PDB file of C-alpha atoms in Angstrom:
ATOM      1  CA  MET Q   1      12.550   9.857 -20.462  1.00 92.00           C
ATOM      2  CA  ALA Q   2       9.023   9.193 -21.726  1.00 93.00           C
ATOM      3  CA  ASN Q   3       5.907  11.437 -21.610  1.00 93.00           C
ATOM      4  CA  LEU Q   4       2.491   9.913 -21.068  1.00 93.00           C
ATOM      5  CA  PRO Q   5      -0.661  12.054 -21.532  1.00 95.00           C
ATOM      6  CA  ILE Q   6      -3.358  10.916 -18.967  1.00 96.00           C
ATOM      7  CA  ARG Q   7      -7.075  11.653 -18.533  1.00 96.00           C
ATOM      8  CA  LEU Q   8      -7.590  10.836 -14.840  1.00 96.00           C
ATOM      9  CA  GLN Q   9     -11.014  10.108 -13.287  1.00 96.00           C
ATOM     10  CA  PRO Q  10     -10.777  10.288  -9.464  1.00 96.00           C
ATOM     11  CA  GLY Q  11     -13.493   8.930  -7.277  1.00 96.00           C
ATOM     12  CA  ALA Q  12     -14.113   5.925  -9.434  1.00 96.00           C
ATOM     13  CA  ALA Q  13     -15.616   2.562  -8.301  1.00 96.00           C
ATOM     14  CA  ALA Q  14     -12.263   0.813  -9.014  1.00 96.00           C
ATOM     15  CA  ASP Q  15      -8.648   1.498  -9.995  1.00 95.00           C
ATOM     16  CA  ARG Q  16      -8.108   0.682 -13.692  1.00 94.00           C
ATOM     17  CA  ILE Q  17      -6.572   1.682 -16.984  1.00 93.00           C
ATOM     18  CA  ASP Q  18      -9.400   2.008 -19.597  1.00 92.00           C
ATOM     19  CA  GLY Q  19      -7.225   2.311 -22.591  1.00 90.00           C
ATOM     20  CA  TRP Q  20      -6.610   4.978 -25.171  1.00 91.00           C
ATOM     21  CA  ALA Q  21      -8.961   7.913 -26.094  1.00 94.00           C
ATOM     22  CA  THR Q  22      -8.626  11.427 -27.656  1.00 93.00           C
ATOM     23  CA  ASP Q  23      -8.886  14.728 -25.854  1.00 89.00           C
ATOM     24  CA  ALA Q  24     -10.813  17.715 -27.074  1.00 89.00           C
ATOM     25  CA  GLU Q  25      -7.965  18.673 -29.504  1.00 91.00           C
ATOM     26  CA  GLY Q  26      -7.827  15.179 -30.964  1.00 93.00           C
ATOM     27  CA  ARG Q  27      -4.589  14.147 -29.145  1.00 92.00           C
ATOM     28  CA  PRO Q  28      -4.267  10.618 -27.708  1.00 93.00           C
ATOM     29  CA  VAL Q  29      -4.588  10.255 -23.893  1.00 95.00           C
ATOM     30  CA  LEU Q  30      -4.638   7.221 -21.681  1.00 94.00           C
ATOM     31  CA  LYS Q  31      -7.822   7.001 -19.671  1.00 96.00           C
ATOM     32  CA  VAL Q  32      -7.221   5.970 -16.060  1.00 96.00           C
ATOM     33  CA  ARG Q  33      -9.651   5.659 -13.180  1.00 97.00           C
ATOM     34  CA  VAL Q  34      -8.633   5.709  -9.474  1.00 97.00           C
ATOM     35  CA  ARG Q  35     -10.854   5.271  -6.353  1.00 98.00           C
ATOM     36  CA  ALA Q  36      -8.911   7.962  -4.512  1.00 96.00           C
ATOM     37  CA  ARG Q  37     -10.402  11.473  -4.245  1.00 95.00           C
ATOM     38  CA  PRO Q  38      -8.552  14.504  -5.658  1.00 91.00           C
ATOM     39  CA  ILE Q  39      -7.860  15.687  -2.071  1.00 92.00           C
ATOM     40  CA  GLU Q  40      -4.257  16.624  -1.073  1.00 92.00           C
ATOM     41  CA  GLY Q  41      -2.777  14.750  -4.060  1.00 91.00           C
ATOM     42  CA  GLU Q  42      -4.381  11.396  -3.180  1.00 95.00           C
ATOM     43  CA  ALA Q  43      -5.588  10.813  -6.664  1.00 95.00           C
ATOM     44  CA  ASN Q  44      -2.159  11.562  -8.156  1.00 95.00           C
ATOM     45  CA  ASP Q  45      -0.511   9.296  -5.723  1.00 95.00           C
ATOM     46  CA  ALA Q  46      -2.893   6.565  -6.629  1.00 96.00           C
ATOM     47  CA  LEU Q  47      -2.149   7.076 -10.291  1.00 96.00           C
ATOM     48  CA  ILE Q  48       1.559   7.027  -9.746  1.00 96.00           C
ATOM     49  CA  ARG Q  49       1.326   3.702  -7.831  1.00 95.00           C
ATOM     50  CA  MET Q  50      -0.876   2.170 -10.507  1.00 94.00           C
ATOM     51  CA  LEU Q  51       1.314   3.251 -13.320  1.00 94.00           C
ATOM     52  CA  ALA Q  52       4.491   2.042 -11.512  1.00 94.00           C
ATOM     53  CA  LYS Q  53       3.035  -1.383 -10.977  1.00 92.00           C
ATOM     54  CA  SER Q  54       1.769  -1.591 -14.617  1.00 90.00           C
ATOM     55  CA  LEU Q  55       5.058  -0.346 -16.197  1.00 91.00           C
ATOM     56  CA  CYS Q  56       7.287  -2.345 -13.762  1.00 91.00           C
ATOM     57  CA  VAL Q  57       9.118   0.758 -12.724  1.00 95.00           C
ATOM     58  CA  PRO Q  58       9.863   2.302  -9.328  1.00 96.00           C
ATOM     59  CA  LYS Q  59       7.377   4.976  -8.136  1.00 96.00           C
ATOM     60  CA  SER Q  60      10.177   7.345  -7.847  1.00 96.00           C
ATOM     61  CA  SER Q  61      10.711   7.363 -11.608  1.00 96.00           C
ATOM     62  CA  ILE Q  62       7.216   8.737 -12.250  1.00 96.00           C
ATOM     63  CA  SER Q  63       6.196  12.367 -11.776  1.00 94.00           C
ATOM     64  CA  ALA Q  64       3.539  14.824 -12.994  1.00 88.00           C
ATOM     65  CA  GLY Q  65       5.200  16.971 -15.624  1.00 85.00           C
ATOM     66  CA  ARG Q  66       2.114  19.137 -16.295  1.00 85.00           C
ATOM     67  CA  GLY Q  67      -1.428  19.356 -14.957  1.00 84.00           C
ATOM     68  CA  ALA Q  68      -0.931  18.003 -11.502  1.00 82.00           C
ATOM     69  CA  GLN Q  69      -4.183  19.671 -10.391  1.00 85.00           C
ATOM     70  CA  SER Q  70      -6.031  18.946 -13.595  1.00 89.00           C
ATOM     71  CA  ARG Q  71      -7.765  15.723 -14.971  1.00 90.00           C
ATOM     72  CA  LEU Q  72      -5.607  16.063 -18.076  1.00 93.00           C
ATOM     73  CA  LYS Q  73      -1.974  15.387 -17.070  1.00 93.00           C
ATOM     74  CA  MET Q  74       1.313  14.845 -18.675  1.00 95.00           C
ATOM     75  CA  ILE Q  75       3.115  12.180 -16.695  1.00 94.00           C
ATOM     76  CA  VAL Q  76       6.939  11.901 -17.040  1.00 95.00           C
ATOM     77  CA  VAL Q  77       8.523   8.444 -16.662  1.00 96.00           C
ATOM     78  CA  GLN Q  78      12.296   8.316 -16.209  1.00 96.00           C
ATOM     79  CA  GLY Q  79      14.277   5.386 -17.497  1.00 93.00           C
ATOM     80  CA  LEU Q  80      11.963   4.462 -20.385  1.00 93.00           C
ATOM     81  CA  ASP Q  81      11.703   6.026 -23.817  1.00 92.00           C
ATOM     82  CA  ASP Q  82       8.302   6.640 -25.514  1.00 90.00           C
ATOM     83  CA  GLU Q  83       8.476   3.467 -27.531  1.00 91.00           C
ATOM     84  CA  GLU Q  84       9.201   1.196 -24.410  1.00 92.00           C
ATOM     85  CA  LEU Q  85       6.582   2.967 -22.483  1.00 91.00           C
ATOM     86  CA  ARG Q  86       3.907   2.307 -25.093  1.00 88.00           C
ATOM     87  CA  SER Q  87       5.026  -1.299 -25.505  1.00 89.00           C
ATOM     88  CA  ARG Q  88       4.650  -1.927 -21.735  1.00 87.00           C
ATOM     89  CA  LEU Q  89       1.267  -0.298 -21.695  1.00 85.00           C
ATOM     90  CA  VAL Q  90       0.031  -2.398 -24.655  1.00 81.00           C
ATOM     91  CA  ASP Q  91       1.301  -5.622 -22.977  1.00 76.00           C
ATOM     92  CA  GLY Q  92      -0.413  -4.507 -19.710  1.00 70.00           C
ATOM     93  CA  LEU Q  93      -3.726  -3.636 -21.489  1.00 70.00           C
ATOM     94  CA  SER Q  94      -3.742  -6.968 -23.387  1.00 61.00           C
ATOM     95  CA  GLY Q  95      -3.276  -8.905 -20.119  1.00 58.00           C
ATOM     96  CA  ASP Q  96       0.165 -10.299 -21.049  1.00 48.00           C
TER      97      ASP Q  96
END
């Protein structure tokens, strides 16, 4: 199981992963934008679909561990460890 800190921006012009940034406490977070609005979980659903596609894992293996109704979230990915998760993200961000 891997944990992925996310800074989600709903209502964006396009769905995309912007890369790594730091939060107010200096912790690394992955910045993600989705077109969906934060209404009835639509933005979270869009985030899960995008991450599943980027990480090549089933949607059912991704869930919101913390912060489901906040822009700062901790996403849990079953079936990957932290190292494999970060490796897949780096590959995806570099376009490989």
